[in-house]
Tab-separated table of C-alpha atoms and ligand atoms in Angstrom:
chain	number	residue	atom	x	y	z
A	12	MET	CA	-18.924	14.870	-2.246
A	13	SER	CA	-20.664	17.141	-4.451
A	14	GLU	CA	-19.577	20.159	-2.448
A	15	VAL	CA	-16.040	18.794	-2.858
A	16	SER	CA	-16.468	18.582	-6.693
A	17	ASN	CA	-17.505	22.238	-7.126
A	18	LYS	CA	-14.654	23.465	-4.901
A	19	TYR	CA	-11.925	21.626	-6.866
A	20	LYS	CA	-13.553	21.648	-10.262
A	21	ASP	CA	-11.088	23.959	-11.877
A	22	MET	CA	-8.007	22.093	-10.581
A	23	TRP	CA	-9.447	18.575	-11.809
A	24	GLU	CA	-10.233	20.258	-15.251
A	25	ARG	CA	-6.560	21.557	-15.417
A	26	LEU	CA	-5.506	17.957	-14.677
A	27	GLU	CA	-7.479	16.727	-17.471
A	28	LEU	CA	-9.840	14.409	-15.363
A	29	ASP	CA	-13.043	13.153	-16.925
A	30	LEU	CA	-15.262	15.345	-14.548
A	31	PRO	CA	-18.607	13.403	-15.001
A	32	ALA	CA	-16.797	10.146	-14.587
A	33	HIS	CA	-14.842	11.352	-11.884
A	34	ASP	CA	-17.811	12.697	-9.956
A	35	GLN	CA	-19.412	9.383	-10.298
A	36	LEU	CA	-16.389	7.592	-8.893
A	37	LEU	CA	-16.268	9.969	-5.853
A	38	GLY	CA	-20.017	9.409	-5.297
A	39	VAL	CA	-19.607	5.602	-5.306
A	40	LEU	CA	-16.479	5.706	-3.103
A	41	GLY	CA	-18.422	8.112	-0.636
A	42	GLN	CA	-21.081	5.609	-0.256
A	43	PHE	CA	-18.728	2.670	0.047
A	44	TYR	CA	-16.642	4.436	2.800
A	45	ASN	CA	-19.969	5.245	4.666
A	46	ASP	CA	-20.829	1.674	4.625
A	47	ILE	CA	-17.580	0.040	5.419
A	48	TYR	CA	-15.937	2.618	7.789
A	49	LEU	CA	-18.479	5.021	9.200
A	50	SER	CA	-20.791	2.369	10.070
A	51	GLN	CA	-18.360	0.925	12.492
A	52	GLN	CA	-19.065	1.045	16.355
A	53	GLY	CA	-16.599	2.371	18.940
A	54	ARG	CA	-13.890	3.626	16.603
A	55	LEU	CA	-11.028	5.546	17.961
A	56	MET	CA	-11.332	9.255	17.983
A	57	GLY	CA	-8.118	9.681	16.097
A	58	MET	CA	-9.626	8.053	13.033
A	59	GLU	CA	-11.330	11.438	12.582
A	60	TYR	CA	-8.120	12.330	10.891
A	61	LEU	CA	-8.113	9.513	8.457
A	62	ASP	CA	-11.707	10.121	7.602
A	63	PHE	CA	-10.741	13.804	6.829
A	64	VAL	CA	-7.720	12.738	4.704
A	65	LEU	CA	-9.921	10.242	2.850
A	66	SER	CA	-12.723	12.747	2.037
A	67	GLU	CA	-10.136	15.191	0.766
A	68	VAL	CA	-7.888	12.708	-0.952
A	69	HIS	CA	-8.567	14.122	-4.473
A	70	GLY	CA	-9.269	17.571	-3.316
A	71	LEU	CA	-6.971	19.244	-0.398
A	72	ARG	CA	-4.070	16.606	-0.951
A	73	ILE	CA	-4.041	17.352	-4.713
A	74	GLN	CA	-4.147	21.043	-4.118
A	75	GLU	CA	-1.078	20.558	-1.896
A	76	LEU	CA	0.610	18.693	-4.749
A	77	MET	CA	-0.118	21.464	-7.026
A	78	GLU	CA	1.127	24.122	-4.660
A	79	ALA	CA	4.378	22.141	-4.295
A	80	LYS	CA	4.619	21.996	-8.130
A	81	ALA	CA	4.170	25.821	-8.277
A	82	GLN	CA	6.970	26.110	-6.031
A	83	GLY	CA	9.151	24.178	-8.351
A	84	ARG	CA	8.965	20.799	-6.516
A	85	LYS	CA	8.333	17.606	-8.413
A	86	VAL	CA	5.639	15.038	-7.783
A	87	VAL	CA	6.806	11.478	-8.205
A	88	GLY	CA	4.394	8.477	-8.243
A	89	THR	CA	5.258	5.066	-7.419
A	90	PHE	CA	3.644	1.587	-7.472
A	91	CYS	CA	5.898	-0.551	-5.570
A	92	VAL	CA	7.595	-0.456	-2.069
A	93	PHE	CA	10.994	-1.200	-4.004
A	94	VAL	CA	11.259	2.365	-5.047
A	95	PRO	CA	13.336	4.141	-2.393
A	96	GLU	CA	11.053	6.994	-1.091
A	97	GLU	CA	14.197	8.380	0.695
A	98	LEU	CA	15.808	9.279	-2.622
A	99	VAL	CA	12.660	11.139	-3.802
A	100	LEU	CA	12.398	13.204	-0.599
A	101	ALA	CA	16.160	13.909	-0.640
A	102	ALA	CA	15.670	15.480	-4.120
A	103	GLY	CA	13.086	17.807	-2.624
A	104	ALA	CA	10.164	15.939	-4.402
A	105	VAL	CA	6.894	14.787	-3.072
A	106	CYS	CA	6.397	11.015	-3.280
A	107	VAL	CA	2.803	9.451	-3.655
A	108	GLY	CA	1.618	5.853	-4.125
A	109	LEU	CA	-0.401	5.269	-7.367
A	110	CYS	CA	-1.689	1.702	-6.858
A	111	ALA	CA	-5.349	1.565	-7.590
A	112	GLY	CA	-7.930	-0.607	-5.873
A	113	ALA	CA	-11.188	-0.199	-8.015
A	114	GLU	CA	-12.438	-1.498	-11.278
A	115	ALA	CA	-13.359	1.877	-12.674
A	116	GLY	CA	-11.873	2.297	-16.200
A	117	TYR	CA	-11.573	-1.482	-16.938
A	118	PRO	CA	-13.103	-1.152	-20.447
A	119	GLN	CA	-10.530	1.298	-21.406
A	120	ALA	CA	-7.792	-0.756	-19.755
A	121	GLU	CA	-8.878	-3.916	-21.581
A	122	ALA	CA	-8.295	-2.212	-24.997
A	123	TYR	CA	-4.777	-2.542	-24.079
A	124	LEU	CA	-4.430	-5.539	-21.787
A	125	PRO	CA	-5.834	-8.991	-21.762
A	126	ARG	CA	-8.735	-9.487	-19.561
A	127	ASN	CA	-7.016	-11.879	-17.487
A	128	THR	CA	-4.550	-9.430	-16.214
A	129	CYS	CA	-4.331	-8.903	-12.384
A	130	ALA	CA	-6.825	-6.108	-11.055
A	131	LEU	CA	-3.973	-3.902	-9.722
A	132	ILE	CA	-2.567	-3.594	-13.053
A	133	LYS	CA	-5.698	-3.027	-14.881
A	134	SER	CA	-6.761	-0.661	-12.297
A	135	PHE	CA	-3.918	1.794	-12.731
A	136	PHE	CA	-4.204	1.601	-16.495
A	137	GLY	CA	-7.955	2.111	-16.145
A	138	PHE	CA	-7.520	5.227	-13.855
A	139	ARG	CA	-5.125	6.894	-16.188
A	140	LEU	CA	-7.116	6.166	-19.516
A	141	ALA	CA	-10.407	7.177	-18.095
A	142	GLY	CA	-9.137	10.419	-16.561
A	143	LEU	CA	-9.972	9.330	-12.994
A	144	CYS	CA	-6.808	9.707	-10.987
A	145	PRO	CA	-5.498	13.183	-10.134
A	146	PHE	CA	-2.402	11.669	-8.413
A	147	THR	CA	-1.449	10.136	-11.768
A	148	ASN	CA	-2.204	13.081	-13.684
A	149	ALA	CA	-0.310	15.345	-11.314
A	150	SER	CA	2.856	13.235	-11.228
A	151	ASP	CA	5.891	14.651	-13.178
A	152	LEU	CA	7.515	11.231	-13.071
A	153	ILE	CA	6.092	7.802	-12.474
A	154	VAL	CA	8.361	5.060	-11.470
A	155	GLY	CA	7.619	1.457	-12.423
A	156	GLU	CA	9.657	-1.565	-11.523
A	157	THR	CA	10.552	-5.088	-12.972
A	158	THR	CA	8.829	-7.166	-10.291
A	159	CYS	CA	6.088	-9.406	-11.752
A	160	ASP	CA	5.711	-10.075	-15.597
A	161	GLY	CA	2.414	-8.316	-15.663
A	162	LYS	CA	3.743	-5.026	-14.387
A	163	LYS	CA	6.957	-5.100	-16.458
A	164	LYS	CA	5.058	-5.711	-19.791
A	165	ALA	CA	2.441	-3.361	-18.909
A	166	TYR	CA	5.018	-0.666	-18.303
A	167	GLU	CA	6.026	-0.898	-21.918
A	168	ILE	CA	2.694	0.291	-22.948
A	169	PHE	CA	2.005	2.600	-19.944
A	170	GLY	CA	5.145	4.398	-20.885
A	171	GLU	CA	3.504	5.591	-24.077
A	172	MET	CA	0.795	7.592	-22.005
A	173	ALA	CA	2.678	8.735	-19.084
A	174	PRO	CA	6.190	10.038	-17.999
A	175	LEU	CA	7.449	6.649	-16.929
A	176	TYR	CA	10.840	5.445	-15.563
A	177	VAL	CA	11.480	1.902	-14.847
A	178	MET	CA	13.922	0.533	-12.038
A	179	GLU	CA	15.139	-2.824	-12.478
A	180	VAL	CA	14.477	-4.993	-9.501
A	181	PRO	CA	16.179	-8.437	-9.341
A	182	GLN	CA	14.435	-11.785	-8.538
A	183	THR	CA	16.918	-13.387	-6.354
A	184	LYS	CA	18.880	-12.375	-3.380
A	185	GLY	CA	22.583	-13.323	-4.053
A	186	ARG	CA	25.492	-11.185	-4.260
A	187	ALA	CA	25.215	-10.426	-7.960
A	188	ALA	CA	21.599	-9.461	-7.375
A	189	ARG	CA	22.585	-6.974	-4.736
A	190	GLU	CA	25.013	-5.432	-6.956
A	191	LEU	CA	22.282	-5.137	-9.763
A	192	PHE	CA	19.993	-3.387	-7.443
A	193	LYS	CA	22.647	-1.069	-6.087
A	194	ALA	CA	23.402	0.004	-9.572
A	195	GLU	CA	19.655	0.645	-10.109
A	196	VAL	CA	19.625	2.631	-6.882
A	197	LEU	CA	22.294	4.919	-7.983
A	198	LYS	CA	20.780	5.298	-11.409
A	199	PHE	CA	17.577	6.297	-9.728
A	200	LYS	CA	19.454	8.801	-7.551
A	201	GLN	CA	20.720	10.274	-10.769
A	202	LYS	CA	17.256	10.453	-12.409
A	203	MET	CA	16.001	12.255	-9.347
A	204	GLU	CA	18.754	14.607	-9.384
A	205	GLU	CA	18.061	15.334	-12.994
A	206	ILE	CA	14.374	15.924	-12.730
A	207	SER	CA	14.471	18.040	-9.579
A	208	GLY	CA	17.647	20.014	-10.855
A	209	GLN	CA	19.103	19.494	-7.531
A	210	ALA	CA	22.049	17.351	-6.172
A	211	ILE	CA	21.237	14.941	-3.440
A	212	THR	CA	23.514	15.690	-0.474
A	213	ALA	CA	24.428	13.469	2.404
A	214	GLN	CA	22.498	15.889	4.701
A	215	ALA	CA	19.166	15.752	2.602
A	216	LEU	CA	19.514	11.995	2.383
A	217	GLY	CA	20.201	11.368	5.977
A	218	GLN	CA	17.084	13.628	6.856
A	219	ALA	CA	15.025	11.740	4.298
A	220	ILE	CA	16.156	8.395	5.837
A	221	ARG	CA	15.128	9.495	9.399
A	222	LEU	CA	11.802	10.710	8.254
A	223	VAL	CA	10.730	7.609	6.375
A	224	ASN	CA	12.007	5.398	9.209
A	225	ARG	CA	9.850	7.548	11.624
A	226	LYS	CA	6.925	6.734	9.425
A	227	ARG	CA	7.866	3.009	9.494
A	228	ARG	CA	8.194	3.159	13.232
A	229	VAL	CA	4.928	4.711	13.936
A	230	LEU	CA	3.441	1.960	11.685
A	231	GLN	CA	5.391	-0.620	13.600
A	232	ARG	CA	4.014	0.728	16.855
A	233	LEU	CA	0.615	0.370	15.491
A	234	THR	CA	1.228	-3.071	14.566
A	235	LYS	CA	2.416	-3.919	18.057
A	236	LEU	CA	-0.506	-2.431	19.735
A	237	ARG	CA	-2.723	-4.832	17.744
A	238	ALA	CA	-1.145	-7.742	19.581
A	239	ALA	CA	-3.378	-6.838	22.553
A	240	GLU	CA	-6.355	-9.038	23.413
A	241	PRO	CA	-8.825	-7.588	22.638
A	242	SER	CA	-7.557	-5.613	19.572
A	243	PRO	CA	-7.800	-2.009	20.342
A	244	ILE	CA	-8.403	-1.076	16.408
A	245	SER	CA	-10.450	-2.860	13.595
A	246	GLY	CA	-8.362	-4.265	10.781
A	247	ARG	CA	-10.412	-1.977	8.349
A	248	ASP	CA	-9.184	1.046	10.243
A	249	ALA	CA	-5.567	-0.250	10.495
A	250	LEU	CA	-5.455	-0.944	6.670
A	251	LEU	CA	-6.783	2.429	5.920
A	252	ILE	CA	-3.954	3.941	7.984
A	253	ASN	CA	-1.358	1.822	6.065
A	254	GLN	CA	-2.980	3.005	2.820
A	255	VAL	CA	-2.982	6.753	3.695
A	256	ALA	CA	0.622	6.386	4.611
A	257	PHE	CA	1.280	6.286	0.750
A	258	TYR	CA	-0.674	9.622	0.098
A	259	ASP	CA	-0.326	11.869	2.945
A	260	ASP	CA	2.388	14.368	3.858
A	261	PRO	CA	4.926	12.183	5.887
A	262	GLU	CA	5.396	14.616	8.790
A	263	ARG	CA	1.693	15.287	9.266
A	264	PHE	CA	0.830	11.664	9.050
A	265	CYS	CA	3.389	10.721	11.727
A	266	GLY	CA	2.121	13.320	14.127
A	267	ALA	CA	-1.514	12.269	13.586
A	268	ILE	CA	-0.757	8.327	13.833
A	269	GLU	CA	1.542	8.861	17.052
A	270	LYS	CA	-1.511	10.442	18.641
A	271	LEU	CA	-3.769	7.701	17.428
A	272	CYS	CA	-1.358	5.060	18.954
A	273	ASP	CA	-1.408	7.057	22.263
A	274	GLU	CA	-5.098	6.652	22.370
A	275	MET	CA	-4.946	2.901	21.410
A	276	GLU	CA	-2.349	2.558	24.404
A	277	GLY	CA	-5.059	3.910	26.563
A	278	ARG	CA	-7.462	1.426	25.339
A	279	VAL	CA	-5.108	-1.360	25.775
A	280	GLN	CA	-4.414	-0.459	29.302
A	281	ALA	CA	-8.109	-0.317	30.155
A	282	GLY	CA	-8.585	-3.700	28.367
A	283	GLN	CA	-11.047	-2.193	25.801
A	284	GLY	CA	-11.300	-3.427	22.218
A	285	VAL	CA	-13.429	-3.352	19.092
A	286	THR	CA	-14.742	-6.837	19.448
A	287	PRO	CA	-15.848	-8.867	22.434
A	288	PRO	CA	-13.110	-10.923	24.005
A	289	GLY	CA	-12.682	-14.206	22.364
A	290	ALA	CA	-13.384	-12.897	18.771
A	291	LYS	CA	-11.269	-14.736	16.341
A	292	ARG	CA	-8.080	-13.094	15.502
A	293	LEU	CA	-6.799	-13.270	11.678
A	294	LEU	CA	-3.842	-12.297	9.985
A	295	MET	CA	-4.329	-11.295	6.199
A	296	SER	CA	-1.329	-12.180	3.945
A	297	GLY	CA	-0.458	-11.731	0.406
A	298	CYS	CA	-1.071	-9.017	-2.335
A	299	PRO	CA	-1.318	-5.321	-1.464
A	300	MET	CA	-4.861	-3.970	-1.010
A	301	ALA	CA	-4.864	-0.477	-2.541
A	302	VAL	CA	-7.587	2.278	-1.982
A	303	PRO	CA	-10.512	1.587	-2.065
A	304	ASN	CA	-10.055	-2.250	-2.032
A	305	TRP	CA	-11.767	-2.844	1.338
A	306	LYS	CA	-13.816	-5.655	0.381
A	307	LEU	CA	-12.278	-8.712	2.039
A	308	PRO	CA	-11.675	-7.009	5.285
A	309	PHE	CA	-15.168	-5.861	5.452
A	310	VAL	CA	-16.312	-9.491	4.803
A	311	VAL	CA	-13.800	-10.900	7.395
A	312	GLU	CA	-14.868	-8.468	10.113
A	313	GLY	CA	-18.570	-8.786	9.176
A	314	ALA	CA	-18.107	-12.445	9.940
A	315	GLY	CA	-17.358	-11.559	13.719
A	316	ALA	CA	-13.553	-11.978	13.317
A	317	VAL	CA	-10.932	-9.092	13.879
A	318	ILE	CA	-7.990	-8.625	11.531
A	319	VAL	CA	-4.849	-8.102	13.562
A	320	GLY	CA	-2.178	-7.690	10.914
A	321	GLU	CA	-1.539	-7.422	7.111
A	322	GLU	CA	1.421	-9.389	5.838
A	323	SER	CA	1.407	-7.117	2.719
A	324	CYS	CA	3.194	-4.318	1.085
A	325	ILE	CA	0.265	-2.124	2.364
A	326	GLY	CA	1.238	-3.565	5.818
A	327	THR	CA	4.211	-5.006	7.575
A	328	ARG	CA	6.096	-5.807	4.430
A	329	SER	CA	6.890	-2.174	3.827
A	330	THR	CA	7.246	-1.258	7.571
A	331	ARG	CA	9.198	-4.204	9.136
A	332	GLU	CA	12.757	-3.007	8.205
A	333	LEU	CA	14.427	0.191	8.792
A	334	VAL	CA	17.348	1.852	6.917
A	335	ASP	CA	20.454	1.997	9.201
A	336	GLU	CA	20.706	5.576	10.244
A	337	THR	CA	24.300	5.713	11.416
A	338	ALA	CA	25.816	6.037	7.983
A	339	ILE	CA	27.352	9.567	7.615
A	340	ASP	CA	28.211	9.914	4.033
A	341	LEU	CA	26.524	9.347	0.704
A	342	PRO	CA	28.176	5.939	-0.356
A	343	ALA	CA	27.557	4.445	3.108
A	344	MET	CA	23.841	5.649	3.034
A	345	ILE	CA	23.201	4.138	-0.452
A	346	GLU	CA	24.650	0.746	0.966
A	347	ALA	CA	22.276	1.207	3.933
A	348	LEU	CA	19.472	1.688	1.508
A	349	VAL	CA	20.349	-1.219	-0.612
A	350	ASP	CA	20.563	-3.499	2.474
A	351	ARG	CA	17.207	-2.452	3.597
A	352	TYR	CA	15.267	-2.728	0.419
A	353	MET	CA	16.742	-6.144	-0.586
A	354	LYS	CA	15.118	-7.451	2.584
A	355	ILE	CA	11.613	-7.040	1.093
A	356	ASP	CA	10.105	-10.632	0.788
A	357	CYS	CA	7.962	-10.075	-2.263
A	358	ALA	CA	6.636	-13.258	-3.939
A	359	CYS	CA	8.505	-11.998	-7.159
A	360	PHE	CA	11.695	-13.325	-5.537
A	361	THR	CA	12.694	-16.984	-5.734
A	362	PRO	CA	13.416	-18.802	-3.548
A	363	ASN	CA	11.392	-16.667	-0.875
A	364	GLY	CA	11.611	-18.761	2.224
A	365	GLU	CA	12.036	-15.621	4.378
A	366	ARG	CA	8.363	-14.631	3.535
A	367	LEU	CA	7.139	-17.978	5.018
A	368	ASP	CA	9.241	-17.224	8.199
A	369	ASN	CA	7.923	-13.838	8.435
A	370	ILE	CA	4.308	-14.971	8.259
A	371	VAL	CA	4.787	-17.581	10.923
A	372	LYS	CA	6.583	-15.057	13.225
A	373	LEU	CA	3.849	-12.277	12.720
A	374	ALA	CA	0.986	-14.754	13.275
A	375	ARG	CA	2.683	-15.794	16.525
A	376	GLU	CA	3.497	-12.198	17.735
A	377	LEU	CA	-0.035	-10.994	17.036
A	378	GLY	CA	-1.624	-14.149	18.574
A	379	ALA	CA	-3.531	-14.726	15.401
A	380	ASP	CA	-5.994	-17.900	15.292
A	381	GLY	CA	-5.436	-18.203	11.653
A	382	VAL	CA	-4.223	-16.668	8.432
A	383	VAL	CA	-6.258	-15.440	5.468
A	384	HIS	CA	-4.076	-15.798	2.422
A	385	TYR	CA	-5.251	-13.158	-0.349
A	386	ALA	CA	-4.168	-13.336	-3.861
A	387	LEU	CA	-5.623	-11.198	-6.658
A	388	GLN	CA	-6.843	-13.414	-9.495
A	389	PHE	CA	-4.257	-13.714	-12.137
A	390	CYS	CA	-1.584	-12.697	-9.888
A	391	GLN	CA	1.074	-15.707	-10.361
A	392	PRO	CA	3.621	-14.793	-7.811
A	393	TYR	CA	1.253	-14.677	-4.795
A	394	GLY	CA	-1.231	-17.150	-6.258
A	395	ILE	CA	1.529	-19.825	-6.651
A	396	GLU	CA	3.457	-18.968	-3.359
A	397	ALA	CA	0.191	-19.635	-1.413
A	398	GLN	CA	0.836	-23.415	-1.812
A	399	ARG	CA	4.148	-22.987	0.032
A	400	VAL	CA	2.445	-20.893	2.567
A	401	ARG	CA	-0.093	-23.590	3.114
A	402	GLN	CA	2.506	-26.209	3.537
A	403	ARG	CA	4.384	-24.242	6.058
A	404	LEU	CA	1.514	-23.199	8.060
A	405	GLN	CA	0.272	-26.768	8.092
A	406	GLN	CA	3.757	-27.706	9.697
A	407	GLU	CA	3.296	-24.965	12.255
A	408	GLY	CA	-0.256	-25.878	13.142
A	409	ILE	CA	-1.864	-22.536	12.028
A	410	PRO	CA	-5.108	-22.672	10.096
A	411	LEU	CA	-5.261	-21.075	6.819
A	412	LEU	CA	-7.961	-19.894	4.433
A	413	ARG	CA	-6.890	-19.158	0.789
A	414	ILE	CA	-8.791	-16.552	-1.131
A	415	GLU	CA	-8.373	-15.496	-4.723
A	416	THR	CA	-10.487	-12.537	-5.740
A	417	ASP	CA	-10.599	-9.229	-7.549
A	418	TYR	CA	-12.147	-5.947	-7.197
A	419	SER	CA	-15.671	-6.875	-8.190
A	420	MET	CA	-18.477	-7.315	-5.836
A	421	GLU	CA	-19.885	-10.288	-7.624
A	422	ASP	CA	-18.455	-12.824	-5.192
A	423	VAL	CA	-19.138	-11.222	-1.910
A	424	GLU	CA	-21.818	-13.740	-0.908
A	425	LEU	CA	-19.342	-16.635	-1.658
A	426	LEU	CA	-16.640	-14.965	0.204
A	427	LYS	CA	-18.794	-14.448	3.129
A	428	ASN	CA	-19.787	-18.161	3.346
A	429	ARG	CA	-16.167	-19.261	3.037
A	430	VAL	CA	-14.942	-16.760	5.644
A	431	GLU	CA	-17.772	-17.645	8.135
A	432	ALA	CA	-17.151	-21.368	7.705
A	433	PHE	CA	-13.389	-20.647	8.419
A	434	VAL	CA	-14.300	-18.649	11.477
A	435	GLU	CA	-16.649	-21.239	12.681
A	436	MET	CA	-14.113	-23.965	12.031
A	437	LEU	CA	-11.491	-22.122	14.341
A	438	GLY	CA	-14.076	-22.613	17.138
B	640	BJ8	S1	7.088	-5.633	-3.588
B	640	BJ8	S2	3.849	-7.192	-3.638
B	640	BJ8	S3	4.309	-3.573	-4.480
B	640	BJ8	S4	5.564	-6.043	-6.638
B	640	BJ8	S5	-0.726	-8.297	-7.526
B	640	BJ8	S6	0.978	-6.426	-9.841
B	640	BJ8	S7	2.717	-8.923	-8.031
B	640	BJ8	S8	0.311	-9.718	-10.571
B	640	BJ8	S9	1.835	-5.619	-6.515
B	640	BJ8	FE1	3.742	-5.605	-5.424
B	640	BJ8	FE2	6.146	-4.422	-5.253
B	640	BJ8	FE3	5.778	-7.098	-4.794
B	640	BJ8	FE4	5.036	-5.302	-2.978
B	640	BJ8	FE5	1.925	-8.290	-10.090
B	640	BJ8	FE6	0.586	-9.821	-8.376
B	640	BJ8	FE7	-0.636	-7.957	-9.775
B	640	BJ8	FE8	1.237	-7.346	-7.921
């Protein structure tokens, strides 16, 4: 990490990072990554690509963003899968995910936010305020959205420290809600044209729709391959792939993950997996897990189980649905985008019965022995919806473990005990 630090020091200085604090963060992350990722046995060769991307996530990738900016392209940071990446790409801009999964910068964040704010919100505030995130600082525009109350109130303050645009996302799925969202998509298109100085054409949007669909398809292929018994990839590695999908160049990412899926296919055909046959197969469901939030997957797989899927926005919730590619003009493409994005089953919607159906369907398709429902502490949408998930899974005869946690490592022992007891209970 220190070699990396020296190589990119000037760039980070220009991005106004707090260099000593940032160095310290990279040091901790490197150690964490070694312990959780590099210590795994029998990893796929293709994971070397992901190891490289992660080792350069604040280095080479940021350098690429800076080069894109020097060529006149804009960098757009997002927090939520409701923001249509297709419109960002169609405007010639680069889209990066900004969700943060570490408690660094909490003291600074808590000067603005109540302590009992969800970890994800405190984390992106902290990263900005403590000068720790080059993605945030490199963004020409940051796009927020009115999903949960915590986020929408936090954006009112965040907008005073960063170039922020907020998209309105409805909370229901009726006709009026669809119209509202369509108006927001059109406004966002206009915003993207304004900041990039280029009109979005049908040709550019069509191309962007196909590219983002390609990314979703490759991740769908990854999900399907995990249905094999034994699973050809660990849940930790699969989560990492889904996380990197939000940072990496989309074309390069698709090429690397397609190759990795070929390798996985070989393993499946040979009946090889990452765990001995009979290891308990678990589906994670709930809040998104942003980099470097790998705590729970580490605990679950440390208990001898294997995670076979993530029903989450860093997982199937953002890859399940494709945008219809048959539209040939801009109005039809906008309709296709609206249709696809309105299918996202975030717990911010009410009622949200489709999420319950999707969890059951995914658990069955992946041959899961049980579901681990994961809610961040103080996340009301997922914390409360967990009760509906519990009732539904009980009806379906699928065992459930409900976990509420945050980014701290204080509860690791407690989590281990609970997960081990659950795995043992599964027999
Ligand atoms: S579409 S899940 S990415 S909003 S964890 S900040 S909900 S209090 S992240 Fe999300 Fe979009 Fe929905 Fe997905 Fe609020 Fe809960 Fe915190 Fe959350």
